[in-house]
Amino acid sequence: MPEVETLCRQLRRVIVGEEILGIEILDPRLGSLEGLERRKILSVRRQGKALKLKMSQGTFLSFHLRMTGRFQWRPDRDISPHTRLVLSFRKGHLFLIDPRRFATVALQEIREAFCPAQDSLGDLDTSYLSEAAGKRQLPVKSFLMDQRVIAGIGNIYACEILHRAGIHPTRKVCRLSGADWSRVAEAAKAVLIRAVACRGTTISDWRDLYGRPGGYQKHLRVYGREGEECPGCGEVVRRMMLGGRGTWYCPGCQR
DNA sequence: CCCTATGTTCCCAA
DNA sequence: CTTGGGAACATAGG
């Protein structure tokens, strides 16, 4: 989410009000997009981890970057490796670059814009969280990453939020107290706001619209730090698999 | 070379 | 309904 929010804010200042002059799909896996030429970009918004460009005539161009997707803005139309799509404007070109080819794009109508999940950026409602958890048995980390419950928390940030909240990733959600949920909400706010301010986390190849790496990797306390000392309590950070994803945590201060 | 990892989500089966 | 596992794909590292 912080990476998508970064692109969203940067794109707003570049393409809002601009007319699409051309679209080239270089990866047939993305499907086809017809009739976009001459339409204007009216707004750019983020919905969870999706990026939605509202166009004239009332439809949205909706992107999801998945694992390795990113956008680059350049004045000249030079195609770098893994470029999957090019949107051309008078001022320059927007490139979708995606080595693993999981990213998706779709045309959506206005009515599809509705999203019931609570957005992760901004205050999470503690009672909403505990009610959504109810009697469910799944681990709290899987719950935080369920995009139908909270829109926007991915693997890196789930690990960091739970560490900051002092909650073990495998705890069943039905066993969390009101105080636990408050700590989760507080931790999510602190982590995500800072990550957005840092323009995301560059572990390997994430870059912003202008090719600059993010900065939040300098603030990671557990993610990718197996074997290192927990900055909070000095215990050794451990890694486990949870829901098929690498999960880092401190056994000392996460209970 | 083979096996395992990696930022996500969808689909299926227990 | 809920939960967990594998697949979609490309690349890097042990």
PDB file of C-alpha atoms (C1' of nucleotides) in Angstrom:
ATOM      1  CA  MET A   1       0.000   0.000   0.000  1.00  0.00           C
ATOM      2  CA  PRO A   2       2.667   2.617   0.823  1.00  0.00           C
ATOM      3  CA  GLU A   3       4.252   1.952  -2.550  1.00  0.00           C
ATOM      4  CA  VAL A   4       0.919   2.336  -4.354  1.00  0.00           C
ATOM      5  CA  GLU A   5       0.083   5.454  -2.345  1.00  0.00           C
ATOM      6  CA  THR A   6       3.449   6.872  -3.382  1.00  0.00           C
ATOM      7  CA  LEU A   7       2.693   6.292  -7.056  1.00  0.00           C
ATOM      8  CA  CYS A   8      -0.815   7.653  -6.616  1.00  0.00           C
ATOM      9  CA  ARG A   9       0.427  10.968  -5.193  1.00  0.00           C
ATOM     10  CA  GLN A  10       3.144  11.304  -7.805  1.00  0.00           C
ATOM     11  CA  LEU A  11       0.858  10.407 -10.708  1.00  0.00           C
ATOM     12  CA  ARG A  12      -1.742  12.959  -9.643  1.00  0.00           C
ATOM     13  CA  ARG A  13       0.660  15.790 -10.226  1.00  0.00           C
ATOM     14  CA  VAL A  14       1.697  14.487 -13.635  1.00  0.00           C
ATOM     15  CA  ILE A  15      -1.262  13.075 -15.523  1.00  0.00           C
ATOM     16  CA  VAL A  16      -4.443  14.616 -14.106  1.00  0.00           C
ATOM     17  CA  GLY A  17      -5.979  16.719 -16.857  1.00  0.00           C
ATOM     18  CA  GLU A  18      -3.818  15.106 -19.510  1.00  0.00           C
ATOM     19  CA  GLU A  19      -5.159  13.326 -22.550  1.00  0.00           C
ATOM     20  CA  ILE A  20      -4.223   9.754 -23.406  1.00  0.00           C
ATOM     21  CA  LEU A  21      -2.621   9.863 -26.836  1.00  0.00           C
ATOM     22  CA  GLY A  22      -1.838   6.185 -27.140  1.00  0.00           C
ATOM     23  CA  ILE A  23      -1.668   2.874 -25.368  1.00  0.00           C
ATOM     24  CA  GLU A  24       0.617  -0.031 -26.224  1.00  0.00           C
ATOM     25  CA  ILE A  25       0.292  -3.421 -24.598  1.00  0.00           C
ATOM     26  CA  LEU A  26       3.580  -5.275 -24.848  1.00  0.00           C
ATOM     27  CA  ASP A  27       2.458  -8.302 -22.802  1.00  0.00           C
ATOM     28  CA  PRO A  28      -0.618 -10.059 -24.197  1.00  0.00           C
ATOM     29  CA  ARG A  29      -1.216 -11.535 -20.723  1.00  0.00           C
ATOM     30  CA  LEU A  30      -2.618  -8.112 -19.773  1.00  0.00           C
ATOM     31  CA  GLY A  31      -5.476  -8.489 -22.261  1.00  0.00           C
ATOM     32  CA  SER A  32      -6.562  -5.712 -24.599  1.00  0.00           C
ATOM     33  CA  LEU A  33      -7.739  -2.165 -23.944  1.00  0.00           C
ATOM     34  CA  GLU A  34      -9.738  -0.444 -26.638  1.00  0.00           C
ATOM     35  CA  GLY A  35     -10.924   3.103 -27.155  1.00  0.00           C
ATOM     36  CA  LEU A  36      -8.758   4.921 -24.610  1.00  0.00           C
ATOM     37  CA  GLU A  37      -7.230   7.390 -27.034  1.00  0.00           C
ATOM     38  CA  ARG A  38      -8.293  11.022 -26.633  1.00  0.00           C
ATOM     39  CA  ARG A  39      -9.766  10.461 -23.175  1.00  0.00           C
ATOM     40  CA  LYS A  40      -8.635  12.668 -20.318  1.00  0.00           C
ATOM     41  CA  ILE A  41      -7.436  11.556 -16.888  1.00  0.00           C
ATOM     42  CA  LEU A  42      -9.851  13.188 -14.428  1.00  0.00           C
ATOM     43  CA  SER A  43      -8.417  11.836 -11.193  1.00  0.00           C
ATOM     44  CA  VAL A  44      -6.053   9.282  -9.704  1.00  0.00           C
ATOM     45  CA  ARG A  45      -6.994   7.361  -6.602  1.00  0.00           C
ATOM     46  CA  ARG A  46      -5.808   4.401  -4.603  1.00  0.00           C
ATOM     47  CA  GLN A  47      -8.182   1.717  -3.414  1.00  0.00           C
ATOM     48  CA  GLY A  48      -6.377  -0.706  -1.168  1.00  0.00           C
ATOM     49  CA  LYS A  49      -3.425  -1.732  -3.292  1.00  0.00           C
ATOM     50  CA  ALA A  50      -5.192  -0.905  -6.568  1.00  0.00           C
ATOM     51  CA  LEU A  51      -4.531   2.255  -8.517  1.00  0.00           C
ATOM     52  CA  LYS A  52      -7.519   3.707 -10.356  1.00  0.00           C
ATOM     53  CA  LEU A  53      -7.343   6.317 -13.079  1.00  0.00           C
ATOM     54  CA  LYS A  54     -10.716   7.948 -13.622  1.00  0.00           C
ATOM     55  CA  MET A  55     -11.184   8.936 -17.265  1.00  0.00           C
ATOM     56  CA  SER A  56     -13.613  11.113 -19.126  1.00  0.00           C
ATOM     57  CA  GLN A  57     -16.744   9.240 -20.243  1.00  0.00           C
ATOM     58  CA  GLY A  58     -16.915   7.787 -16.762  1.00  0.00           C
ATOM     59  CA  THR A  59     -14.794   4.651 -16.647  1.00  0.00           C
ATOM     60  CA  PHE A  60     -11.795   3.723 -14.551  1.00  0.00           C
ATOM     61  CA  LEU A  61      -8.517   2.242 -15.674  1.00  0.00           C
ATOM     62  CA  SER A  62      -7.682   0.004 -12.729  1.00  0.00           C
ATOM     63  CA  PHE A  63      -4.191  -1.353 -12.126  1.00  0.00           C
ATOM     64  CA  HIS A  64      -2.910  -3.864  -9.606  1.00  0.00           C
ATOM     65  CA  LEU A  65       0.869  -4.139  -9.359  1.00  0.00           C
ATOM     66  CA  ARG A  66       0.956  -7.385  -7.341  1.00  0.00           C
ATOM     67  CA  MET A  67       4.505  -8.507  -6.511  1.00  0.00           C
ATOM     68  CA  THR A  68       6.926  -6.727  -8.797  1.00  0.00           C
ATOM     69  CA  GLY A  69       4.863  -4.270 -10.816  1.00  0.00           C
ATOM     70  CA  ARG A  70       5.871  -0.627 -10.894  1.00  0.00           C
ATOM     71  CA  PHE A  71       5.295   2.544 -12.863  1.00  0.00           C
ATOM     72  CA  GLN A  72       7.894   4.809 -14.382  1.00  0.00           C
ATOM     73  CA  TRP A  73       7.388   8.231 -15.893  1.00  0.00           C
ATOM     74  CA  ARG A  74       9.784   9.390 -18.591  1.00  0.00           C
ATOM     75  CA  PRO A  75       9.659  12.141 -21.187  1.00  0.00           C
ATOM     76  CA  ASP A  76      10.992   9.856 -23.902  1.00  0.00           C
ATOM     77  CA  ARG A  77       9.573   6.614 -25.142  1.00  0.00           C
ATOM     78  CA  ASP A  78      12.455   4.259 -24.417  1.00  0.00           C
ATOM     79  CA  ILE A  79      11.447   0.722 -23.545  1.00  0.00           C
ATOM     80  CA  SER A  80      13.460  -0.791 -20.701  1.00  0.00           C
ATOM     81  CA  PRO A  81      13.458  -4.525 -19.896  1.00  0.00           C
ATOM     82  CA  HIS A  82      10.197  -5.990 -18.502  1.00  0.00           C
ATOM     83  CA  THR A  83       8.070  -3.126 -19.817  1.00  0.00           C
ATOM     84  CA  ARG A  84       4.556  -4.533 -20.199  1.00  0.00           C
ATOM     85  CA  LEU A  85       2.457  -1.476 -21.120  1.00  0.00           C
ATOM     86  CA  VAL A  86       2.970   2.120 -22.231  1.00  0.00           C
ATOM     87  CA  LEU A  87       0.458   4.953 -21.808  1.00  0.00           C
ATOM     88  CA  SER A  88       1.490   7.975 -23.844  1.00  0.00           C
ATOM     89  CA  PHE A  89       0.669  11.604 -23.055  1.00  0.00           C
ATOM     90  CA  ARG A  90       1.743  14.893 -24.585  1.00  0.00           C
ATOM     91  CA  LYS A  91       4.204  15.527 -21.724  1.00  0.00           C
ATOM     92  CA  GLY A  92       5.675  12.044 -21.552  1.00  0.00           C
ATOM     93  CA  HIS A  93       5.070   8.332 -21.163  1.00  0.00           C
ATOM     94  CA  LEU A  94       3.911   6.113 -18.337  1.00  0.00           C
ATOM     95  CA  PHE A  95       5.527   2.657 -18.356  1.00  0.00           C
ATOM     96  CA  LEU A  96       4.256  -0.372 -16.498  1.00  0.00           C
ATOM     97  CA  ILE A  97       7.298  -2.486 -15.663  1.00  0.00           C
ATOM     98  CA  ASP A  98       6.784  -5.918 -14.158  1.00  0.00           C
ATOM     99  CA  PRO A  99       9.388  -8.701 -14.229  1.00  0.00           C
ATOM    100  CA  ARG A 100       7.093 -11.411 -12.840  1.00  0.00           C
ATOM    101  CA  ARG A 101       4.092 -10.460 -14.968  1.00  0.00           C
ATOM    102  CA  PHE A 102       1.532 -10.763 -12.152  1.00  0.00           C
ATOM    103  CA  ALA A 103       0.302  -7.192 -12.510  1.00  0.00           C
ATOM    104  CA  THR A 104      -3.188  -6.698 -13.935  1.00  0.00           C
ATOM    105  CA  VAL A 105      -5.111  -3.941 -15.655  1.00  0.00           C
ATOM    106  CA  ALA A 106      -8.856  -3.686 -16.265  1.00  0.00           C
ATOM    107  CA  LEU A 107     -11.495  -1.218 -17.367  1.00  0.00           C
ATOM    108  CA  GLN A 108     -14.111  -0.708 -14.665  1.00  0.00           C
ATOM    109  CA  GLU A 109     -17.439   1.045 -14.516  1.00  0.00           C
ATOM    110  CA  ILE A 110     -18.205   3.530 -11.757  1.00  0.00           C
ATOM    111  CA  ARG A 111     -20.424   1.108  -9.854  1.00  0.00           C
ATOM    112  CA  GLU A 112     -17.437  -1.242  -9.396  1.00  0.00           C
ATOM    113  CA  ALA A 113     -15.610   1.449  -7.453  1.00  0.00           C
ATOM    114  CA  PHE A 114     -17.296   0.565  -4.181  1.00  0.00           C
ATOM    115  CA  CYS A 115     -15.055  -1.174  -1.655  1.00  0.00           C
ATOM    116  CA  PRO A 116     -16.422  -2.318   1.722  1.00  0.00           C
ATOM    117  CA  ALA A 117     -13.061  -2.953   3.379  1.00  0.00           C
ATOM    118  CA  GLN A 118     -11.581  -0.403   5.740  1.00  0.00           C
ATOM    119  CA  ASP A 119      -8.556   1.323   4.264  1.00  0.00           C
ATOM    120  CA  SER A 120      -5.293   0.714   6.079  1.00  0.00           C
ATOM    121  CA  LEU A 121      -4.094   4.305   5.810  1.00  0.00           C
ATOM    122  CA  GLY A 122      -5.793   6.426   8.427  1.00  0.00           C
ATOM    123  CA  ASP A 123      -7.353   5.309  11.689  1.00  0.00           C
ATOM    124  CA  LEU A 124      -8.440   1.695  11.888  1.00  0.00           C
ATOM    125  CA  ASP A 125     -11.647   1.261  13.852  1.00  0.00           C
ATOM    126  CA  THR A 126     -10.906  -0.999  16.824  1.00  0.00           C
ATOM    127  CA  SER A 127     -14.456  -2.264  17.213  1.00  0.00           C
ATOM    128  CA  TYR A 128     -14.687  -2.982  13.491  1.00  0.00           C
ATOM    129  CA  LEU A 129     -11.569  -5.144  13.812  1.00  0.00           C
ATOM    130  CA  SER A 130     -12.764  -7.136  16.804  1.00  0.00           C
ATOM    131  CA  GLU A 131     -16.192  -7.639  15.243  1.00  0.00           C
ATOM    132  CA  ALA A 132     -14.676  -8.737  11.945  1.00  0.00           C
ATOM    133  CA  ALA A 133     -12.487 -11.156  13.915  1.00  0.00           C
ATOM    134  CA  GLY A 134     -15.469 -12.565  15.807  1.00  0.00           C
ATOM    135  CA  LYS A 135     -14.976 -16.255  16.477  1.00  0.00           C
ATOM    136  CA  ARG A 136     -12.657 -16.778  13.529  1.00  0.00           C
ATOM    137  CA  GLN A 137      -9.724 -19.075  14.127  1.00  0.00           C
ATOM    138  CA  LEU A 138      -7.173 -17.747  11.663  1.00  0.00           C
ATOM    139  CA  PRO A 139      -3.803 -16.285  12.691  1.00  0.00           C
ATOM    140  CA  VAL A 140      -3.807 -12.523  13.260  1.00  0.00           C
ATOM    141  CA  LYS A 141      -1.222 -12.002  10.544  1.00  0.00           C
ATOM    142  CA  SER A 142      -3.411 -13.682   7.917  1.00  0.00           C
ATOM    143  CA  PHE A 143      -6.337 -11.594   9.144  1.00  0.00           C
ATOM    144  CA  LEU A 144      -4.424  -8.320   8.771  1.00  0.00           C
ATOM    145  CA  MET A 145      -3.471  -9.313   5.231  1.00  0.00           C
ATOM    146  CA  ASP A 146      -7.046 -10.219   4.252  1.00  0.00           C
ATOM    147  CA  GLN A 147      -7.861  -7.431   1.794  1.00  0.00           C
ATOM    148  CA  ARG A 148     -11.602  -7.871   2.320  1.00  0.00           C
ATOM    149  CA  VAL A 149     -11.174  -6.873   5.967  1.00  0.00           C
ATOM    150  CA  ILE A 150      -8.451  -4.233   5.707  1.00  0.00           C
ATOM    151  CA  ALA A 151      -7.429  -2.933   2.315  1.00  0.00           C
ATOM    152  CA  GLY A 152      -3.730  -2.448   1.922  1.00  0.00           C
ATOM    153  CA  ILE A 153      -1.601  -4.409   4.400  1.00  0.00           C
ATOM    154  CA  GLY A 154       0.973  -6.668   2.725  1.00  0.00           C
ATOM    155  CA  ASN A 155       3.566  -9.060   4.045  1.00  0.00           C
ATOM    156  CA  ILE A 156       6.304  -6.615   5.009  1.00  0.00           C
ATOM    157  CA  TYR A 157       3.963  -4.273   6.853  1.00  0.00           C
ATOM    158  CA  ALA A 158       2.009  -7.066   8.564  1.00  0.00           C
ATOM    159  CA  CYS A 159       5.274  -8.286  10.124  1.00  0.00           C
ATOM    160  CA  GLU A 160       6.284  -4.785  11.191  1.00  0.00           C
ATOM    161  CA  ILE A 161       2.851  -3.851  12.565  1.00  0.00           C
ATOM    162  CA  LEU A 162       2.602  -6.989  14.699  1.00  0.00           C
ATOM    163  CA  HIS A 163       6.101  -6.485  16.042  1.00  0.00           C
ATOM    164  CA  ARG A 164       5.331  -2.930  17.029  1.00  0.00           C
ATOM    165  CA  ALA A 165       2.047  -4.066  18.593  1.00  0.00           C
ATOM    166  CA  GLY A 166       3.814  -6.802  20.556  1.00  0.00           C
ATOM    167  CA  ILE A 167       1.541  -9.524  19.203  1.00  0.00           C
ATOM    168  CA  HIS A 168       2.707 -12.922  17.950  1.00  0.00           C
ATOM    169  CA  PRO A 169       1.751 -13.491  14.295  1.00  0.00           C
ATOM    170  CA  THR A 170       0.187 -16.905  14.949  1.00  0.00           C
ATOM    171  CA  ARG A 171      -2.242 -15.696  17.641  1.00  0.00           C
ATOM    172  CA  LYS A 172      -5.827 -16.610  16.700  1.00  0.00           C
ATOM    173  CA  VAL A 173      -7.851 -13.469  16.063  1.00  0.00           C
ATOM    174  CA  CYS A 174     -10.712 -14.633  18.289  1.00  0.00           C
ATOM    175  CA  ARG A 175      -8.314 -14.535  21.244  1.00  0.00           C
ATOM    176  CA  LEU A 176      -7.257 -10.895  20.896  1.00  0.00           C
ATOM    177  CA  SER A 177      -8.568  -8.446  23.491  1.00  0.00           C
ATOM    178  CA  GLY A 178      -9.829  -4.926  22.903  1.00  0.00           C
ATOM    179  CA  ALA A 179      -6.489  -3.658  24.168  1.00  0.00           C
ATOM    180  CA  ASP A 180      -4.709  -5.882  21.645  1.00  0.00           C
ATOM    181  CA  TRP A 181      -6.760  -4.454  18.786  1.00  0.00           C
ATOM    182  CA  SER A 182      -6.001  -0.936  19.958  1.00  0.00           C
ATOM    183  CA  ARG A 183      -2.312  -1.702  19.850  1.00  0.00           C
ATOM    184  CA  VAL A 184      -2.714  -3.153  16.359  1.00  0.00           C
ATOM    185  CA  ALA A 185      -4.552  -0.049  15.160  1.00  0.00           C
ATOM    186  CA  GLU A 186      -1.964   2.249  16.697  1.00  0.00           C
ATOM    187  CA  ALA A 187       0.945   0.264  15.275  1.00  0.00           C
ATOM    188  CA  ALA A 188      -0.618   0.143  11.811  1.00  0.00           C
ATOM    189  CA  LYS A 189      -1.032   3.895  11.797  1.00  0.00           C
ATOM    190  CA  ALA A 190       2.536   4.551  12.908  1.00  0.00           C
ATOM    191  CA  VAL A 191       4.121   2.055  10.513  1.00  0.00           C
ATOM    192  CA  LEU A 192       2.083   2.916   7.428  1.00  0.00           C
ATOM    193  CA  ILE A 193       2.223   6.687   7.763  1.00  0.00           C
ATOM    194  CA  ARG A 194       5.965   6.535   8.106  1.00  0.00           C
ATOM    195  CA  ALA A 195       6.309   4.082   5.225  1.00  0.00           C
ATOM    196  CA  VAL A 196       4.327   6.417   2.971  1.00  0.00           C
ATOM    197  CA  ALA A 197       6.508   9.334   4.076  1.00  0.00           C
ATOM    198  CA  CYS A 198       9.530   7.210   3.084  1.00  0.00           C
ATOM    199  CA  ARG A 199       7.966   6.408  -0.309  1.00  0.00           C
ATOM    200  CA  GLY A 200       7.774   2.697   0.466  1.00  0.00           C
ATOM    201  CA  THR A 201      10.240  -0.099   1.108  1.00  0.00           C
ATOM    202  CA  THR A 202      12.940  -1.067  -1.377  1.00  0.00           C
ATOM    203  CA  ILE A 203      14.064  -4.625  -0.583  1.00  0.00           C
ATOM    204  CA  SER A 204      15.189  -5.405  -4.100  1.00  0.00           C
ATOM    205  CA  ASP A 205      13.710  -3.572  -7.030  1.00  0.00           C
ATOM    206  CA  TRP A 206      10.874  -1.300  -5.899  1.00  0.00           C
ATOM    207  CA  ARG A 207      11.253   2.225  -7.328  1.00  0.00           C
ATOM    208  CA  ASP A 208       8.918   5.216  -7.341  1.00  0.00           C
ATOM    209  CA  LEU A 209       7.552   6.967 -10.435  1.00  0.00           C
ATOM    210  CA  TYR A 210      10.895   8.657 -11.048  1.00  0.00           C
ATOM    211  CA  GLY A 211      13.080   5.607 -10.406  1.00  0.00           C
ATOM    212  CA  ARG A 212      14.080   6.497  -6.863  1.00  0.00           C
ATOM    213  CA  PRO A 213      14.193   3.764  -4.189  1.00  0.00           C
ATOM    214  CA  GLY A 214      12.032   4.077  -1.085  1.00  0.00           C
ATOM    215  CA  GLY A 215      13.463   4.531   2.399  1.00  0.00           C
ATOM    216  CA  TYR A 216      11.406   2.446   4.797  1.00  0.00           C
ATOM    217  CA  GLN A 217      13.829  -0.511   4.587  1.00  0.00           C
ATOM    218  CA  LYS A 218      16.000   1.509   7.006  1.00  0.00           C
ATOM    219  CA  HIS A 219      13.193   1.364   9.578  1.00  0.00           C
ATOM    220  CA  LEU A 220      12.381  -2.357   9.367  1.00  0.00           C
ATOM    221  CA  ARG A 221      12.680  -3.986  12.793  1.00  0.00           C
ATOM    222  CA  VAL A 222      12.002  -7.639  12.015  1.00  0.00           C
ATOM    223  CA  TYR A 223      11.222  -8.171   8.322  1.00  0.00           C
ATOM    224  CA  GLY A 224      14.193  -9.912   6.671  1.00  0.00           C
ATOM    225  CA  ARG A 225      16.190  -9.745   9.920  1.00  0.00           C
ATOM    226  CA  GLU A 226      16.322 -13.381  10.977  1.00  0.00           C
ATOM    227  CA  GLY A 227      19.176 -13.964  13.411  1.00  0.00           C
ATOM    228  CA  GLU A 228      19.612 -10.292  14.277  1.00  0.00           C
ATOM    229  CA  GLU A 229      18.839  -8.756  17.651  1.00  0.00           C
ATOM    230  CA  CYS A 230      15.391  -7.297  18.200  1.00  0.00           C
ATOM    231  CA  PRO A 231      15.846  -3.541  18.611  1.00  0.00           C
ATOM    232  CA  GLY A 232      13.236  -3.600  21.363  1.00  0.00           C
ATOM    233  CA  CYS A 233      14.310  -6.415  23.694  1.00  0.00           C
ATOM    234  CA  GLY A 234      17.535  -7.885  22.311  1.00  0.00           C
ATOM    235  CA  GLU A 235      16.071 -11.327  21.677  1.00  0.00           C
ATOM    236  CA  VAL A 236      17.009 -12.955  18.352  1.00  0.00           C
ATOM    237  CA  VAL A 237      14.539 -12.362  15.517  1.00  0.00           C
ATOM    238  CA  ARG A 238      13.116 -15.556  14.053  1.00  0.00           C
ATOM    239  CA  ARG A 239      11.492 -16.518  10.768  1.00  0.00           C
ATOM    240  CA  MET A 240       8.626 -18.927  10.150  1.00  0.00           C
ATOM    241  CA  MET A 241       6.239 -19.755   7.315  1.00  0.00           C
ATOM    242  CA  LEU A 242       2.641 -18.646   7.857  1.00  0.00           C
ATOM    243  CA  GLY A 243      -0.002 -18.851   5.185  1.00  0.00           C
ATOM    244  CA  GLY A 244       2.744 -19.632   2.699  1.00  0.00           C
ATOM    245  CA  ARG A 245       4.578 -16.389   3.441  1.00  0.00           C
ATOM    246  CA  GLY A 246       7.858 -15.683   5.186  1.00  0.00           C
ATOM    247  CA  THR A 247       7.056 -14.264   8.618  1.00  0.00           C
ATOM    248  CA  TRP A 248       9.591 -12.545  10.852  1.00  0.00           C
ATOM    249  CA  TYR A 249       8.948 -11.889  14.528  1.00  0.00           C
ATOM    250  CA  CYS A 250      10.613 -11.491  17.901  1.00  0.00           C
ATOM    251  CA  PRO A 251       9.770 -14.323  20.328  1.00  0.00           C
ATOM    252  CA  GLY A 252      10.797 -12.031  23.190  1.00  0.00           C
ATOM    253  CA  CYS A 253       8.385  -9.168  22.788  1.00  0.00           C
ATOM    254  CA  GLN A 254       5.638 -10.671  20.605  1.00  0.00           C
ATOM    255  CA  ARG A 255       3.172 -12.756  22.582  1.00  0.00           C
TER     256      ARG A 255
ATOM    257  C1'  DC B   1      21.850 -28.304 -12.318  1.00  0.00           C
ATOM    258  C1'  DC B   2      18.260 -28.432  -8.591  1.00  0.00           C
ATOM    259  C1'  DC B   3      15.860 -26.423  -4.919  1.00  0.00           C
ATOM    260  C1'  DT B   4      14.148 -22.427  -2.446  1.00  0.00           C
ATOM    261  C1'  DA B   5      13.224 -17.626  -1.920  1.00  0.00           C
ATOM    262  C1'  DT B   6      10.694 -13.194  -3.303  1.00  0.00           C
ATOM    263  C1'  DG B   7       6.529  -7.404  -2.717  1.00  0.00           C
ATOM    264  C1'  DT B   8      -0.062 -10.780  -4.260  1.00  0.00           C
ATOM    265  C1'  DT B   9      -4.221 -12.832  -5.147  1.00  0.00           C
ATOM    266  C1'  DC B  10      -7.229 -16.372  -6.948  1.00  0.00           C
ATOM    267  C1'  DC B  11      -8.976 -21.001  -6.992  1.00  0.00           C
ATOM    268  C1'  DC B  12      -9.767 -25.313  -5.074  1.00  0.00           C
ATOM    269  C1'  DA B  13     -10.206 -28.832  -1.564  1.00  0.00           C
ATOM    270  C1'  DA B  14     -10.467 -30.428   3.160  1.00  0.00           C
TER     271       DA B  14
ATOM    272  C1'  DC C   1     -18.280 -20.818   5.708  1.00  0.00           C
ATOM    273  C1'  DT C   2     -13.427 -21.081   7.067  1.00  0.00           C
ATOM    274  C1'  DT C   3      -8.867 -22.111   6.416  1.00  0.00           C
ATOM    275  C1'  DG C   4      -4.642 -23.694   4.137  1.00  0.00           C
ATOM    276  C1'  DG C   5      -2.013 -24.883   0.040  1.00  0.00           C
ATOM    277  C1'  DG C   6      -0.678 -24.479  -4.688  1.00  0.00           C
ATOM    278  C1'  DA C   7      -0.408 -21.929  -8.974  1.00  0.00           C
ATOM    279  C1'  DA C   8       0.330 -17.930 -12.033  1.00  0.00           C
ATOM    280  C1'  DC C   9       5.650 -15.957 -13.430  1.00  0.00           C
ATOM    281  C1'  DA C  10      10.691 -14.437 -13.612  1.00  0.00           C
ATOM    282  C1'  DT C  11      14.935 -14.204 -11.386  1.00  0.00           C
ATOM    283  C1'  DA C  12      18.485 -14.691  -7.730  1.00  0.00           C
ATOM    284  C1'  DG C  13      21.078 -17.330  -4.509  1.00  0.00           C
ATOM    285  C1'  DG C  14      22.701 -21.511  -1.958  1.00  0.00           C
TER     286       DG C  14
END
